[in-house]
Every structure is written in structure tokens, then in C-alpha cells.
Coordinates of C-alpha atoms in Angstrom, one line a residue:
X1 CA -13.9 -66.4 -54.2
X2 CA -16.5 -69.8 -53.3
X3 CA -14.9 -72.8 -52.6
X4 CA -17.1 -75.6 -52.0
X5 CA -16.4 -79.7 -51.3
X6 CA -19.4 -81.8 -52.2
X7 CA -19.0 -85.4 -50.0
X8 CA -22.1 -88.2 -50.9
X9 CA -21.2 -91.6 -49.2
X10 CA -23.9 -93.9 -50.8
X11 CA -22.2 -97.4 -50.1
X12 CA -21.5 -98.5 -47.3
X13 CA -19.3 -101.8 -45.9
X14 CA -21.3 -102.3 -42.4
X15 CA -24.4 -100.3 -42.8
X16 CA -27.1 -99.8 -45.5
X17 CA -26.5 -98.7 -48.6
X18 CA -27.9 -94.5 -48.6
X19 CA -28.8 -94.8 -52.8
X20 CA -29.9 -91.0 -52.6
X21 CA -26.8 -89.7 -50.5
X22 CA -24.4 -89.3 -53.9
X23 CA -27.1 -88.2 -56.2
X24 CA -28.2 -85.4 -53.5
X25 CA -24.6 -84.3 -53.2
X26 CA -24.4 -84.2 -56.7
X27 CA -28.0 -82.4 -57.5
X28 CA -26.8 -79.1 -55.1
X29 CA -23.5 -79.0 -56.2
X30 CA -24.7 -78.7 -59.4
X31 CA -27.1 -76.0 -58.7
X32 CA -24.2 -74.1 -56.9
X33 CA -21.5 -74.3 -59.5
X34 CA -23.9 -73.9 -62.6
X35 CA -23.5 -70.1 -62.0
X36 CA -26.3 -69.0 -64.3
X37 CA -26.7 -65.1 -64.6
X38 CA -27.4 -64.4 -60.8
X39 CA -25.0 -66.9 -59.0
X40 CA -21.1 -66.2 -58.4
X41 CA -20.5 -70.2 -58.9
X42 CA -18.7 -72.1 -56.4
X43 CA -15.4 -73.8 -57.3
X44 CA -16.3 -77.5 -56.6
X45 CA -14.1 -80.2 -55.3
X46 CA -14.8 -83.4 -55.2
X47 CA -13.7 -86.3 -53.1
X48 CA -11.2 -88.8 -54.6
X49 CA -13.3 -92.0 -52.7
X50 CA -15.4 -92.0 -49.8
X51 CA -13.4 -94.2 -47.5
X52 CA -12.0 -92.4 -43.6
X53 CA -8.8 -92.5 -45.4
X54 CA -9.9 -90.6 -49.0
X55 CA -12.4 -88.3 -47.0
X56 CA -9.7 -87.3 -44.8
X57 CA -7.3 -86.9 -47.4
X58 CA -9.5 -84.6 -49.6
X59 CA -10.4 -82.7 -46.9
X60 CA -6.5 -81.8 -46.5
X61 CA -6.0 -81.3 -50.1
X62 CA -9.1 -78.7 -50.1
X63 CA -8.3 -76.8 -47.2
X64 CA -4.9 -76.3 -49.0
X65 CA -6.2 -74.9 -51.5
X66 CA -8.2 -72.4 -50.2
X67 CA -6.1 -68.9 -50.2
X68 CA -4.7 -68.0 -46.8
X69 CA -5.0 -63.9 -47.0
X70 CA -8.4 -63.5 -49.3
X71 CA -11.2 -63.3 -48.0
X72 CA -13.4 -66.0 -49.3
X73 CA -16.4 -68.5 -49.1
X74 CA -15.6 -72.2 -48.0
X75 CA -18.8 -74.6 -48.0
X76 CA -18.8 -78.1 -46.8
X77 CA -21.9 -80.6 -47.9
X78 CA -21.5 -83.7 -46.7
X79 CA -24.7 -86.4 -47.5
X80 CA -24.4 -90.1 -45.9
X81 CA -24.5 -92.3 -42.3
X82 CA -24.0 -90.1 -39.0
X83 CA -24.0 -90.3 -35.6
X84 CA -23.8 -88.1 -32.4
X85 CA -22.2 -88.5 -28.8
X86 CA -23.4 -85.9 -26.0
X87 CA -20.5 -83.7 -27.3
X88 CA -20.0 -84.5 -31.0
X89 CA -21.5 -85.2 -34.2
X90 CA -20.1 -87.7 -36.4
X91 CA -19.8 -88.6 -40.0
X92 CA -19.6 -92.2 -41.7
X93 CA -16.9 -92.9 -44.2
X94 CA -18.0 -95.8 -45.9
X95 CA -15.5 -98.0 -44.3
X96 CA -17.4 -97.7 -40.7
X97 CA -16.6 -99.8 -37.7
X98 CA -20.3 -101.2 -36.9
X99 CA -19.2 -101.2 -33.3
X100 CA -17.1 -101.5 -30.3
X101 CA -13.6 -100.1 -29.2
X102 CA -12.8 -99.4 -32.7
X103 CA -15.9 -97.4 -34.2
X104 CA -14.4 -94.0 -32.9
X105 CA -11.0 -94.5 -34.6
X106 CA -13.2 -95.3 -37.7
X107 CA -15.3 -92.1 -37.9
X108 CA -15.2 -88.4 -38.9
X109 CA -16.1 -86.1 -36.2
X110 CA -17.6 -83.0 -38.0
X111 CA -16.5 -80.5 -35.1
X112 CA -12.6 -81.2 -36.0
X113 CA -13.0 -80.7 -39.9
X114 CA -15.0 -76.8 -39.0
X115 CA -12.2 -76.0 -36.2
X116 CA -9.9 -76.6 -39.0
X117 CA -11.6 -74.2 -41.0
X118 CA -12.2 -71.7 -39.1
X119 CA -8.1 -71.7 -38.2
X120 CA -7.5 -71.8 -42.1
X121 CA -9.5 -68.8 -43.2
X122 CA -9.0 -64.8 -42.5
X123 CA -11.3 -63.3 -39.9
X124 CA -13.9 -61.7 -42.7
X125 CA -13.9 -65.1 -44.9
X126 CA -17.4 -67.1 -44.4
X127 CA -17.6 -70.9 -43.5
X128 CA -21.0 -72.7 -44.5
X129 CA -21.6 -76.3 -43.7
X130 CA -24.2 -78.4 -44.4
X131 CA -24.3 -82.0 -42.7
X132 CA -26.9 -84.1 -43.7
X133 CA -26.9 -87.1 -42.0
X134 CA -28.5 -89.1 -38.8
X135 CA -27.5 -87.5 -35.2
X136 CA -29.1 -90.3 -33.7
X137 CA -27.0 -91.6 -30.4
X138 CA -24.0 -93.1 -30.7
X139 CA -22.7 -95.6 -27.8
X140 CA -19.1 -95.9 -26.1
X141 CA -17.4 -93.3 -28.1
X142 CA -15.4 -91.3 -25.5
X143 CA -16.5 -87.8 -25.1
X144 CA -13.8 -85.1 -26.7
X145 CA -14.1 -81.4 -27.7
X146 CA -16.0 -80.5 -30.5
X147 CA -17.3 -77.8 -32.8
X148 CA -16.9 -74.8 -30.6
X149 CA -18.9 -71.0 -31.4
X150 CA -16.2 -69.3 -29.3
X151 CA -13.3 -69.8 -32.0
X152 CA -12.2 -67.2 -33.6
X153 CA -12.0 -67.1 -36.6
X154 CA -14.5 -66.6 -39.7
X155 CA -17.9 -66.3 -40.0
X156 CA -19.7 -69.4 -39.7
X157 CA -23.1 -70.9 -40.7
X158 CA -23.3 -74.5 -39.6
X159 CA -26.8 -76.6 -40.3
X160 CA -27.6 -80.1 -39.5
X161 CA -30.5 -81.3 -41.5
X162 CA -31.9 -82.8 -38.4
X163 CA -31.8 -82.3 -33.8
X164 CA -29.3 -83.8 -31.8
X165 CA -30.6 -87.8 -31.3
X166 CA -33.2 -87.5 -34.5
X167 CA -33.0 -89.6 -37.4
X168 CA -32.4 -87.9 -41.4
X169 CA -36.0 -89.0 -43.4
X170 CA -35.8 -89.8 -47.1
X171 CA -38.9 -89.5 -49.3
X172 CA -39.9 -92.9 -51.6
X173 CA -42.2 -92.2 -54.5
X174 CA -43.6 -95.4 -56.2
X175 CA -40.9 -97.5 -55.2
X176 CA -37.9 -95.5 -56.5
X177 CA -34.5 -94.5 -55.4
X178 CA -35.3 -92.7 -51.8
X179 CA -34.1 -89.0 -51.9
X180 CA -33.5 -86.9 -48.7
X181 CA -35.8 -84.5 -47.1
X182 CA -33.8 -82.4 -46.4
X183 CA -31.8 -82.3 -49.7
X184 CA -35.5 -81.9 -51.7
X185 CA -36.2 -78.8 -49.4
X186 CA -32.7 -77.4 -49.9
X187 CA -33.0 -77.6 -53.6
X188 CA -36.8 -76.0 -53.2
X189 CA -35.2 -73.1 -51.4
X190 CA -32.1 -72.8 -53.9
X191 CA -35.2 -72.3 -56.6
X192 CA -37.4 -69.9 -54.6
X193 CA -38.2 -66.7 -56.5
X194 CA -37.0 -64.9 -53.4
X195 CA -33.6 -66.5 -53.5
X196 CA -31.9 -63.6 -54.5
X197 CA -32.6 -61.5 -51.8
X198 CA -32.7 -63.6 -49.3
X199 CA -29.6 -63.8 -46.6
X200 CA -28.7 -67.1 -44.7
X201 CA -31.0 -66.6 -42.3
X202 CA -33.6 -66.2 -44.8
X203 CA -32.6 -68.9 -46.5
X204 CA -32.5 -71.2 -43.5
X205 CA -36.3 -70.4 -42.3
X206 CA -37.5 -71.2 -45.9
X207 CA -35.3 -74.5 -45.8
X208 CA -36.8 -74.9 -42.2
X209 CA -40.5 -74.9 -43.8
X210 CA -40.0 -76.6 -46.7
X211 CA -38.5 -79.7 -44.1
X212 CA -41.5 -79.3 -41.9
X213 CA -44.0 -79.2 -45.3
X214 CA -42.4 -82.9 -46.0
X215 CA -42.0 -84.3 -42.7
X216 CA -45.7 -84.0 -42.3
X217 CA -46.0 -86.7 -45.3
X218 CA -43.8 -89.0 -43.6
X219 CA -42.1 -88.5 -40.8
X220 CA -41.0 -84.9 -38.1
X221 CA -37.7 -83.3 -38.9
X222 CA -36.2 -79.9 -37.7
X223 CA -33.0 -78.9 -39.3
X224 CA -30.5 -76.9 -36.5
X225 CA -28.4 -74.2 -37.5
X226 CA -25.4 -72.7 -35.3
X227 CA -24.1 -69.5 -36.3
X228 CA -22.1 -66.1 -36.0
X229 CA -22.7 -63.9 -38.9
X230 CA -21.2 -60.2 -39.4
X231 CA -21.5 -59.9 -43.0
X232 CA -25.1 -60.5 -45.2
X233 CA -24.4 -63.2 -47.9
X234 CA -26.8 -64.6 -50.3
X235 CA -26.5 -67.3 -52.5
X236 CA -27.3 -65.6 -55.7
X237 CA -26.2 -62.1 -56.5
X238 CA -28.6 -59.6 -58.4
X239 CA -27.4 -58.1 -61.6
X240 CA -29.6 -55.9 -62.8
X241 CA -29.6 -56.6 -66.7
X242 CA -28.6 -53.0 -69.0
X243 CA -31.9 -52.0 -69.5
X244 CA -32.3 -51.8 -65.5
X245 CA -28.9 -50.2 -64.8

């Protein structure tokens, strides 16, 4: 099976408001669960609020329900505010400390949720995660362990949208609601005519150019990917129609 949680934190308490974060979430998850005639659709959870509390909470609930001894699918998408220490990269609830002793306490460190993942599923499951979000530096946060590619575990395919201690860009057309690079070039390469023959790494160069093709208009991004894959997977599946079988 595909089991997928869709996370867009648009409003923020301490920070500024991300208009595009929910609407991006929302845009892929619909391409992924809409199925169609070439796509296994993904069953989609989504979070009850976006708070440290609710995202923390959902993420429990959906890793409970994800089957222990099948082999399976488990994609993350998280859209909002982020951060990153030397060792970690963070993710902003929308209750954020701004600063000081207590911002660490306040946060979501991305590492944690995939180790918990990749303890959850069976050794020939696959974990994708996509984190799109700011990795710019974050200050005083004590350093701890984080997302590690020795852990066993699952396959895993882990891509931030931009490098450690760079910024996420959004694009602005005529003074409308910004929307993410990096979620336009995602949703570019979900629609590629080579989609359905094209594995993760495949999938992840086209994403890679289609960042690159926007950042020219308004600003550099590189998306990173981290990853240990036994087993091709491709989004969409091809069935060949009767007349081709």
C-alpha cells in the first residue's frame, strides 16, 4: 500500500504568514491521491491543526496506522517555516518560539520523525520525504543526533527543497498569493510525459532542473536528496490498456 501525510503550516504566531505553504501541500497531495489510470493513489492523511502539539500528535496517529508486517510506501510532505543547526534540520509548527532558551523545545526536528519511520516499517517498505522549507541557520539550539543513513531499516529517499544554510524561494506573479519553487517544479515533474518510467532518481534530476529553470528568474536554489534505495519505484505505474496487452 501508499500512505502518505500532507503537512502545509501557512500561519504562523511569531513569523510570517507562508500564504502558499497550505495550498502547495494541498496541490501534490492532490495529484498523488487522484490515482487516475497510471497512479496506485496514496492514502492521504491529513493533520488535525498545525500547532507542535497537533503536528506531533498526527504524526503518532499516522505512524500507527501504517501496517507493521507489509511492506509498503510511507511519504512525508511537509510545506512551511524551517530552520537548520550544524546537525539538524528543523520544522516550524505554527506556534514557534521566535527565540531564545525555549525555541528548541518549540520545534520539530525532521531527523526524529524519519528515525521513527524507518524503526516503524519492514526492511523492504520505502520511506519518501519531502521537506520544503528554509535550512537557513538556526542559533543556540543545542546540537543532538539527527537523521542518520546508517539505520536500518527501510528504503529511504529524503529531499530538502533547498542546501544546508539556504533559504526556500517563492515565485509572485502580478502581485498574487506567492507559491514555492520548489513545489511548482515538483508539480512540473509529477506531469512530465516521462513520469511513468521514471524511478526516484529520475524523478529527482528532473525536479533538480526544473528548480534551477526557476531560480534563474528569481533567486539560486538546489534541492538535496539523501538516500539508500534497493528497489526501483515510480510514482505512476504503466498499464498497458487491452488493446496493448
Amino acid at each position: 500500500g501508499r500512505h502518505a501525510l500532507f503537512i502545509g503550516v501557512s500561519h504562523y504566531e511569531r513569523y510570517g504568514r507562508l500564504p502558499a505553504a497550505e495550498q502547495d501541500a494541498a496541490a501534490i497531495q492532490h495529484r498523488l491521491e487522484d490515482g487516475g489510470c497510471c497512479m496506485p493513489p496514496f492514502k492521504v492523511t491529513k493533520p488535525s491543526g498545525t500547532t507542535q502539539a497537533a503536528l506531533e500528535a498526527s504524526f503518532d496517529g499516522w505512524l500507527t496506522t501504517l501496517p507493521l508486517h507489509e511492506d509498503l510506501v510511507a511519504l512525508l510532505y511537509f510545506a512551511g517555516h524551517g530552520g537548520q543547526t550544524a546537525d539538524r534540520s528543523w520544522l516550524f509548527p505554527s506556534d514557534a518560539m521566535a527565540a531564545g532558551a525555549q525555541m528548541a523545545g518549540s520545534l520539530i526536528d525532521s531527523g526524529q520523525w524519519l528515525n521513527r519511520l524507518f524503526a516503524r516499517l519492514s526492511e523492504h517498505s520505502l520511506v519518501i520525504a519531502f521537506f520544503d522549507s528554509c535550512r537557513v541557520p538556526l542559533h543556540g539550539i543545542p546540537p543532538q543526533s539527527n537523521l542518520r543513513a546508517d539505520v536500518p531499516g527501510p528504503d529511504r529517499f529524503v529531499v530538502f527543497s533547498c542546501l544546508h544554510g539556504s533559504p526556500a524561494v517563492e515565485i509572485h506573479h502580478h502581485g498574487t498569493v506567492g507559491s514555492s519553487i520548489f513545489a511548482q517544479a515538483f508539480l512540473r515533474s509529477i506531469a512530465s510525459p516521462d513520469v511513468s518510467s521514471m524511478e526516484l532518481g529520475g524523478f529527482f534530476r528532473t525536479l533538480c532542473a526544473q528548480v534551477r529553470w526557476h531560480s534563474d528568474l528569481v533567486g539560486r536554489q538546489q534541492p538535496e536528496a539523501r538516500f539508500h534505495l534497493a528497489t526501483p519505484f515510480c510514482f505512476f505505474e504503466v498499464r498497458l490498456s487491452r488493446d496493448h496487452a
